[in-house]
Coordinates of C-alpha atoms and ligand atoms in Angstrom, one line a residue:
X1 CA -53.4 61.1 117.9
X2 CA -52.0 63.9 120.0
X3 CA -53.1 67.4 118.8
X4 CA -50.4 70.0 118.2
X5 CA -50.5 73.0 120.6
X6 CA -51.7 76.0 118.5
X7 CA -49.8 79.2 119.6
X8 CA -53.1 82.0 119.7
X9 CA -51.8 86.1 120.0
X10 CA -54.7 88.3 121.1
X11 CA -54.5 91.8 120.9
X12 CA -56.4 94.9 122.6
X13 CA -56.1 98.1 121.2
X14 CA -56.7 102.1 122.6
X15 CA -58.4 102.6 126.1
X16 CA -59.2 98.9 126.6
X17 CA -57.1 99.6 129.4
X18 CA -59.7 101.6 130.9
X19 CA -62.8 98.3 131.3
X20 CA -64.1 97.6 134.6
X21 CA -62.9 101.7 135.1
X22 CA -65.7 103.4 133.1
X23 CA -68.6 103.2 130.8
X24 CA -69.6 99.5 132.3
X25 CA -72.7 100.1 130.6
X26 CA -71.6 99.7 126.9
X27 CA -68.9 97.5 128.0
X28 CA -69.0 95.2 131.1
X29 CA -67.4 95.0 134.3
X30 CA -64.9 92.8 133.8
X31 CA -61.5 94.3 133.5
X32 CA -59.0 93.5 131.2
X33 CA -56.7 91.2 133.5
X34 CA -59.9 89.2 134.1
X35 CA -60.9 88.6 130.4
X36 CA -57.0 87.2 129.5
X37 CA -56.8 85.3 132.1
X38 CA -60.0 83.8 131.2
X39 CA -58.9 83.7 127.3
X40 CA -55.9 81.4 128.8
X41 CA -57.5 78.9 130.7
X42 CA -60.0 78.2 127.9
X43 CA -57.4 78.2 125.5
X44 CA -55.6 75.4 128.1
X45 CA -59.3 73.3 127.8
X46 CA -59.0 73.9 123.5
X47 CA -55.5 73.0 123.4
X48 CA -54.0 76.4 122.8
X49 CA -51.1 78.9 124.5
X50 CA -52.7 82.2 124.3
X51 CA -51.2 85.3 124.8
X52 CA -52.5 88.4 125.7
X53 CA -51.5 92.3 124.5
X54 CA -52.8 95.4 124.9
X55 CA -51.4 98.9 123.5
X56 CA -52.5 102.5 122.8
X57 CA -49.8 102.9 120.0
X58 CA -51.2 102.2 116.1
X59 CA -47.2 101.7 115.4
X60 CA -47.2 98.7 118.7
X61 CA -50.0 96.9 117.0
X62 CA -49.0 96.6 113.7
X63 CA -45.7 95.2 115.1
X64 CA -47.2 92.7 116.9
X65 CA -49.2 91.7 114.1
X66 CA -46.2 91.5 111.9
X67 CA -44.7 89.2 114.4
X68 CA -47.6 86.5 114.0
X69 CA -46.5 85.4 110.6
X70 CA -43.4 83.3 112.1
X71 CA -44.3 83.3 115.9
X72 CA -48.1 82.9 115.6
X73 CA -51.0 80.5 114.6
X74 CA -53.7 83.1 114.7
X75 CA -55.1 86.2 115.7
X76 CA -58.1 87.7 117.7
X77 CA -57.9 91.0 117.7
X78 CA -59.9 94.0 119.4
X79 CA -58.3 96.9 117.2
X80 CA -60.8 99.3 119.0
X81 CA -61.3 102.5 117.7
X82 CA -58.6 101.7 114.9
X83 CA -61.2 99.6 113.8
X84 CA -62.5 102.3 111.9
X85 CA -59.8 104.1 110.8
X86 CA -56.7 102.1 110.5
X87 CA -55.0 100.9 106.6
X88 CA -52.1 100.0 108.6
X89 CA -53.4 98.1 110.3
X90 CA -55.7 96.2 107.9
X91 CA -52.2 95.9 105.9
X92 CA -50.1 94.5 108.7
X93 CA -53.4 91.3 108.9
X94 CA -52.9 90.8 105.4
X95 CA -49.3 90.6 104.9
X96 CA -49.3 88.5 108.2
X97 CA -51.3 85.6 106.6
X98 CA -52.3 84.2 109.7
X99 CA -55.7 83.9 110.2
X100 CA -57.7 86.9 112.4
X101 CA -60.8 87.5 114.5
X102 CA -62.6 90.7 114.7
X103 CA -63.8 91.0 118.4
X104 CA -65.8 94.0 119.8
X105 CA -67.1 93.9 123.2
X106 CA -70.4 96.0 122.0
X107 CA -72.4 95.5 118.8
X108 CA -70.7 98.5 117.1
X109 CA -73.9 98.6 114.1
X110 CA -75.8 99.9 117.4
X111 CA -73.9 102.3 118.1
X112 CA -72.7 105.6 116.1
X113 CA -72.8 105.3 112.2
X114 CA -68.9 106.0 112.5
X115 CA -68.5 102.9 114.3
X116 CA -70.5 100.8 111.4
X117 CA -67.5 100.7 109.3
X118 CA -64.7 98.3 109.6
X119 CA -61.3 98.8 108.1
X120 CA -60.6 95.1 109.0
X121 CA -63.0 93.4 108.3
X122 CA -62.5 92.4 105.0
X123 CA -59.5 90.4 106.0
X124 CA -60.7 88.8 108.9
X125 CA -62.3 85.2 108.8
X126 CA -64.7 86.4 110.9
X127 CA -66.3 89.1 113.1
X128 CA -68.0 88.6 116.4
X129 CA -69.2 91.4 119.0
X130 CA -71.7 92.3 121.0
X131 CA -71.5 89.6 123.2
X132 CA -69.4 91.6 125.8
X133 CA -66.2 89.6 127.3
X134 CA -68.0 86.9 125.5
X135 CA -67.1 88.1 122.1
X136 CA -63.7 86.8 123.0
X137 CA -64.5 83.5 124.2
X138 CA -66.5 82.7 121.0
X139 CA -63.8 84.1 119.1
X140 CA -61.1 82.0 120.6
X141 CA -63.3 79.2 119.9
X142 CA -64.5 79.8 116.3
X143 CA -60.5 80.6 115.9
X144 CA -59.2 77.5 116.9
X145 CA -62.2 75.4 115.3
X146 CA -61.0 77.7 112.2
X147 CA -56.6 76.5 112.4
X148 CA -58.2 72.6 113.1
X149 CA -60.2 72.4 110.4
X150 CA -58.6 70.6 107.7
X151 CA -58.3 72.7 104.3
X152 CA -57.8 71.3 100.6
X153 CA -56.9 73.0 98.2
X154 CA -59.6 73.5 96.3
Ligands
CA2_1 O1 -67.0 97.3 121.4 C1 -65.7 97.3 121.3 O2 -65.1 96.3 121.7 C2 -65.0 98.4 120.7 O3 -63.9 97.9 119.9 C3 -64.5 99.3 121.8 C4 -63.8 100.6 121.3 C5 -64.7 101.3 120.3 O4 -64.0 102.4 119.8 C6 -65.1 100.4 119.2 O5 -66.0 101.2 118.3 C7 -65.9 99.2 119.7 C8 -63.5 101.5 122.5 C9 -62.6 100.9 123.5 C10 -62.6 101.8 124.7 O6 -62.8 101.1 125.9 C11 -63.1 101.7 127.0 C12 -63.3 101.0 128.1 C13 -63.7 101.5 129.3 C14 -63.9 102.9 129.3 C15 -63.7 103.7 128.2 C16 -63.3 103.1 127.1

């Protein structure tokens, strides 16, 4: 039987603008536009329409995340340094009850003890970073490996 198209929103937070720019060391070469259009193709191989965002506005994000709970079939989301700091946005994944991914490009417990700490976390299915661009890919994949799997209810 035919598998239905699952509808995938990712989401790039502050200065991810800036890859393939600066600091290639912690975080790659690959720019932005190359990593999404990456995300799409594999999610045309999986059997999902992925859509790619990026803003520096807290207030942006947590409207897109709102959106996900009627537009939406899941999440992976790069809240960068919100990561740390953000309720709002940790509220906006849980009110959207749409499955999320965590994705960091770098492994953040490596880094600054600031950066140990997710806000998100919590309401995530999962968390994967350090892998560079990667860390999306393996997302996408856990992700839609996650929405196929059939659930009970117990
Ligand atoms: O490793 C990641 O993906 C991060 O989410 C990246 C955030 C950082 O605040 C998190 O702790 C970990 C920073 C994104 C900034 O991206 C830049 C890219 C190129 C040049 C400068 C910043």
């Amino acid at each position: 039987m035919a598998q239905t198209l699952l509808r995938i929103l990712v989401l790039h937070g502050p200065n991810l603008n800036l890859l393939g720019e600066r600091e290639p060391e912690i975080y790659g070469s690959a720019d932005l536009d190359t990593i999404e259009a990456d995300l799409s193709s594999l999610g045309f191989e999986l059997g999902a329409l992925v859509a790619s965002r990026q803003s520096n506005h807290e207030g942006q994000l947590v409207e897109w995340i709102q959106e996900a709970r009627q537009d939406w079939d899941g999440i992976l989301l790069n809240a960068a340094g919100y990561t740390h700091t953000s309720v709002a946005i940790r509220d906006a994944i849980s009110a959207a009850e749409k499955p999320c991914i965590e994705v960091h490009l770098s492994n953040v417990h490596a880094r600054e003890p600031f950066r140990h700490r997710s806000m998100i976390a919590a309401v995530c299915v999962g968390v994967v970073l350090g892998f560079g661009p990667n860390s999306y890919a393996l997302g996408l994949r856990g992700l839609i490996d996650y929405l196929r799997m059939p659930r009970g209810n117990g």
